[in-house]
Short mmCIF file of C-alpha atoms in Angstrom, two decimals:
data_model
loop_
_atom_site.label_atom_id
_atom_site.label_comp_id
_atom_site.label_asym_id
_atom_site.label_seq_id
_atom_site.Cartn_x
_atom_site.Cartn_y
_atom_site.Cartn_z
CA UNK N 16 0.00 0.00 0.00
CA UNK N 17 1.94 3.78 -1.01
CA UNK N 18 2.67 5.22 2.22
CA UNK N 19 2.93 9.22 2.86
CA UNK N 20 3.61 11.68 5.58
CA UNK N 21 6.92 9.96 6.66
CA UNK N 22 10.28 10.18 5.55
CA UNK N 23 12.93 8.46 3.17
CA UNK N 24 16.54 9.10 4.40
CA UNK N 25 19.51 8.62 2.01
CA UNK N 26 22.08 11.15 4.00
CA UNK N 27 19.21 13.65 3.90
CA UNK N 28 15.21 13.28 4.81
CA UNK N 29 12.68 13.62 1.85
CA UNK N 30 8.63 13.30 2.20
CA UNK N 31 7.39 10.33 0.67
CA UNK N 32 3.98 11.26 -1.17
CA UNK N 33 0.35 10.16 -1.04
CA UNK N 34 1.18 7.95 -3.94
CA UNK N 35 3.88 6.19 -1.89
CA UNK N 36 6.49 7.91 -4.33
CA UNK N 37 9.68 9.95 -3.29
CA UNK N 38 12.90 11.74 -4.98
CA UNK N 39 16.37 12.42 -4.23
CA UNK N 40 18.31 14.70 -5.99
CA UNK N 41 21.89 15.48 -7.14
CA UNK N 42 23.17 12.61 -5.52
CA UNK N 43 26.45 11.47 -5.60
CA UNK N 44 27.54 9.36 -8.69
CA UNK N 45 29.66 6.06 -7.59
CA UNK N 46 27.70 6.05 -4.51
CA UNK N 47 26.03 2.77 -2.70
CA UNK N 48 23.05 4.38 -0.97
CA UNK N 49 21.24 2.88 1.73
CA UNK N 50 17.53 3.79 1.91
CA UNK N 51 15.73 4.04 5.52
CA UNK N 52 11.86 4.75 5.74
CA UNK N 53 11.46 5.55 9.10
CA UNK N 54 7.42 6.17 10.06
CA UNK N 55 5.38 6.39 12.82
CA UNK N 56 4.93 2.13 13.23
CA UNK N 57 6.46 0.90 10.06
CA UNK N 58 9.55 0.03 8.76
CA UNK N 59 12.00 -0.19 5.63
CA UNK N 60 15.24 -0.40 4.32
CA UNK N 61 17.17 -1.58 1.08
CA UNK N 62 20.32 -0.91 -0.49
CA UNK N 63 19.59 -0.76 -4.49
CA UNK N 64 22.49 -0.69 -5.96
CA UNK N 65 25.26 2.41 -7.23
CA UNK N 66 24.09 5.37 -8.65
CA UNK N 67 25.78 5.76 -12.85
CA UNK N 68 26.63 9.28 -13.66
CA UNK N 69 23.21 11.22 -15.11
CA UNK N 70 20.94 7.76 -14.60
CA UNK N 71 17.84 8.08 -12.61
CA UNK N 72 17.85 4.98 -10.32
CA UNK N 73 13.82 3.42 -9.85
CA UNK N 74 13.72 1.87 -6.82
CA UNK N 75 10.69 0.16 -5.12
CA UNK N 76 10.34 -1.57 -1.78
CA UNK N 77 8.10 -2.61 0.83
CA UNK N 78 7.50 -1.56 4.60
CA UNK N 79 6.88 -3.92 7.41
CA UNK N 80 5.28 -3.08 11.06
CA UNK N 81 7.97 -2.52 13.65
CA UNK N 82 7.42 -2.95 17.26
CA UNK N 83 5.84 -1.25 19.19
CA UNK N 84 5.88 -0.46 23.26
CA UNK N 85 4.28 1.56 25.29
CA UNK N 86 3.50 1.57 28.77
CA UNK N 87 3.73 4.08 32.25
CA UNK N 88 6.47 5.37 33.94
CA UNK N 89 5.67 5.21 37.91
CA UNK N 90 6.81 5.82 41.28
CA UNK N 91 6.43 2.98 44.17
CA UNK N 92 3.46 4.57 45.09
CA UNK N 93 1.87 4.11 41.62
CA UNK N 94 2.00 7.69 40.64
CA UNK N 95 2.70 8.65 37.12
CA UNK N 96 6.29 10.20 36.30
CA UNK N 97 6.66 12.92 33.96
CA UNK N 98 9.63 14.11 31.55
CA UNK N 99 11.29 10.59 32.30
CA UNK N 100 13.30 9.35 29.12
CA UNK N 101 13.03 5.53 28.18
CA UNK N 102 15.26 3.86 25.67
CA UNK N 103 14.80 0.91 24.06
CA UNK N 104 17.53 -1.37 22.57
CA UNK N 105 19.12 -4.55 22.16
CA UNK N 106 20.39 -6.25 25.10
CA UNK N 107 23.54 -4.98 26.99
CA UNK N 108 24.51 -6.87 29.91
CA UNK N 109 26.83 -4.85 32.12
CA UNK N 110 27.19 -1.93 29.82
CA UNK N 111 25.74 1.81 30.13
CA UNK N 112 22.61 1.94 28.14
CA UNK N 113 22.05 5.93 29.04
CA UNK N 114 23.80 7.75 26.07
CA UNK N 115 21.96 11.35 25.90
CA UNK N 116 20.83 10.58 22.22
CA UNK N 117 20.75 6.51 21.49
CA UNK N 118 22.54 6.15 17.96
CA UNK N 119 19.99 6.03 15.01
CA UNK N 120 18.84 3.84 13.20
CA UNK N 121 15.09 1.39 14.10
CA UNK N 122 17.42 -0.72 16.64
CA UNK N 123 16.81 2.15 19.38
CA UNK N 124 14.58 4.42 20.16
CA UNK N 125 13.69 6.80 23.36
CA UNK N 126 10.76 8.40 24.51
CA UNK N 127 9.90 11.05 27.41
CA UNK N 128 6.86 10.27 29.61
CA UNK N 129 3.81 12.43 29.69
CA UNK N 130 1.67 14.28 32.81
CA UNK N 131 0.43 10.42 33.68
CA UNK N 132 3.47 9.09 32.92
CA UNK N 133 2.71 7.25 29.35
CA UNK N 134 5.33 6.83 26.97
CA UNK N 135 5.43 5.08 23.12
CA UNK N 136 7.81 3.52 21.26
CA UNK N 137 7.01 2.78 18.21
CA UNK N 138 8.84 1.48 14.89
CA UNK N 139 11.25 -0.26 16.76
CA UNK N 140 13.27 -3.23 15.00
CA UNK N 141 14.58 -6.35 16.71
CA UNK N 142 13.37 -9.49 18.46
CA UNK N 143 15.40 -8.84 21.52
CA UNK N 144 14.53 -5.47 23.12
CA UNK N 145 15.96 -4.42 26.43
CA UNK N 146 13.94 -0.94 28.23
CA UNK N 147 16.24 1.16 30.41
CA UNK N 148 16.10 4.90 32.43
CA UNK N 149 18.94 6.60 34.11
CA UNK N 150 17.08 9.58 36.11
CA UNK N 151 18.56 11.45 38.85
CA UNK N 152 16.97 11.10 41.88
CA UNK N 153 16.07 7.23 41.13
CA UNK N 154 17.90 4.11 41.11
CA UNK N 155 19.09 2.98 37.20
CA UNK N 156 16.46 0.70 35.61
CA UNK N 157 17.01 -2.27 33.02
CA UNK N 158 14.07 -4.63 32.20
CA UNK N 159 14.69 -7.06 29.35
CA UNK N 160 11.78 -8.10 27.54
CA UNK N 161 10.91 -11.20 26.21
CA UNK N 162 11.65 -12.08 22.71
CA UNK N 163 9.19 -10.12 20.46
CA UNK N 164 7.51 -10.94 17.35
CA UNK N 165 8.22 -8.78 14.54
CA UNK N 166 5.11 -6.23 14.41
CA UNK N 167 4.54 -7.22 17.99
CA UNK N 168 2.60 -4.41 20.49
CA UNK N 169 3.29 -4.12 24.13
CA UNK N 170 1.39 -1.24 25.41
CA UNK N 171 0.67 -2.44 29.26
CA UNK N 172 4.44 -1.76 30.35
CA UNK N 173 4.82 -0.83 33.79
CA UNK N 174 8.18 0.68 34.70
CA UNK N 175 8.74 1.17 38.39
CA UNK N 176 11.32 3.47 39.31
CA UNK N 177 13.11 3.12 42.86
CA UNK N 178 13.63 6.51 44.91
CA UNK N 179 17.49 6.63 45.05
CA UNK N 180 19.48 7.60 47.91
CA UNK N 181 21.64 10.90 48.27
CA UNK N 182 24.94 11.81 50.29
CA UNK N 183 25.10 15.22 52.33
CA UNK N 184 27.63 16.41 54.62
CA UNK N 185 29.66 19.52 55.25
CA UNK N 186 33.24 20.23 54.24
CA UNK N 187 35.29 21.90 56.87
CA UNK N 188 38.64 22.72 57.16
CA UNK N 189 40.57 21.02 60.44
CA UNK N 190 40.04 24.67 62.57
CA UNK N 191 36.20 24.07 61.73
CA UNK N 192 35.90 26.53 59.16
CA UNK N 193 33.05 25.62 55.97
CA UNK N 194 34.87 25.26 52.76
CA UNK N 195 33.04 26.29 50.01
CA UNK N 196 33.61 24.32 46.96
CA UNK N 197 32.75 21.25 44.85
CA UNK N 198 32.21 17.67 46.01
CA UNK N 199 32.77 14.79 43.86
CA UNK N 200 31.17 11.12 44.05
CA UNK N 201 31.70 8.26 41.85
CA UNK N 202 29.56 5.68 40.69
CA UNK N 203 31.34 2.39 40.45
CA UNK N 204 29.48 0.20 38.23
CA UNK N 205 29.19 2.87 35.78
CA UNK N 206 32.28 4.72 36.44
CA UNK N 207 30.14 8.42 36.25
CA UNK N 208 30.97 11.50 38.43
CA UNK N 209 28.53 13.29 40.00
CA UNK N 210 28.94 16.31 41.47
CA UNK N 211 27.87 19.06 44.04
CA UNK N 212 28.81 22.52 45.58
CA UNK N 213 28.81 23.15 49.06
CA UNK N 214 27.29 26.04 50.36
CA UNK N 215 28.47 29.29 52.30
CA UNK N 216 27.93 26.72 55.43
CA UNK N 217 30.28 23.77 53.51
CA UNK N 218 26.83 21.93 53.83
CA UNK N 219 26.61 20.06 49.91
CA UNK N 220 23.79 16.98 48.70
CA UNK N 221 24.16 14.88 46.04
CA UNK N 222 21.15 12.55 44.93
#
């Protein structure tokens, strides 16, 4: 069925049209493209083959459902959690799975949770799919899902995120005096600093 309102990426975006037809431009000769259509639920992707100086290239291909997840973001008390970010990708045992922006590409995706704390993830590729948040104030989460079928939807997720604990103190010099400065704490598992500044009264928090 022609698809519209998403995008074909080759380097650059273009709109496919109601038809289900798109164009690139003044592309490279010699090239290899790769072709990514990247919608709201579905999927696609071929390579067709080098580009031949002034040729126009006809390519045609066919989108597939991706995954897709969805689910709440809540507190132990049950309460919805807003503006927390949830990234989906394949498995990675003992590895950060935080990165600010997950690498492209249908493999990963992330989402920020609403007022009730919903979130979506849709058009996601893979059989094995592994959820994770890093938040500050709340211990790390990492749920791996059972495998998935391709096209499959999950949309009862429950994440349950952990209040985390915090350090606080006061630096003082040996007479007793506050020292007003930064205080450092490392994470060992994930080797991350995290960081605070004491106050006029060398009092400092870090959560």
């Amino acid at each position: 069925r022609p698809m519209d309102g998403s995008s074909m990426n080759a380097r650059v975006g273009v709109p496919v049209l109601r038809t289900g037809e798109f164009e690139f431009l003044a592309l490279d000769a010699g090239i290899l493209p790769s072709l990514v259509y990247d919608g709201a639920e579905l999927l696609g992707y071929c390579e067709p083959g080098p580009l031949l100086p002034g040729a126009t290239l006809s390519v045609e291909f066919s989108v597939r459902p991706g995954l897709v997840l969805a689910g709440k973001v809540v507190d132990e008390a049950g309460r919805g959690l807003e503006g927390i970010v949830v990234r989906a990708g394949p498995p990675s045992p003992g590895l950060p799975f935080d990165d600010p922006e997950p690498p492209g590409g249908p493999n990963r995706r992330a989402a920020k949770s609403v007022a009730d704390g919903g979130f979506r993830l849709a058009a996601l590729a893979g059989r094995d799919v592994e959820l994770a948040v890093r938040e500050d104030g709340f211990v790390p989460l990492r749920l791996e899902l059972d495998p998935l079928a391709p096209g499959e939807r999950r949309e009862d997720l429950v994440l349950v995120l952990a209040r985390g604990g915090s350090i606080a103190g006061r630096l003082l010099w040996i007479d007793g005096t506050p020292i007003k400065g930064s205080v450092n704490a490392i994470e060992p598992e994930r080797g991350k600093l995290r960081s605070a500044k004491s106050d006029e009264d060398g009092r400092f928090e870090i959560s």
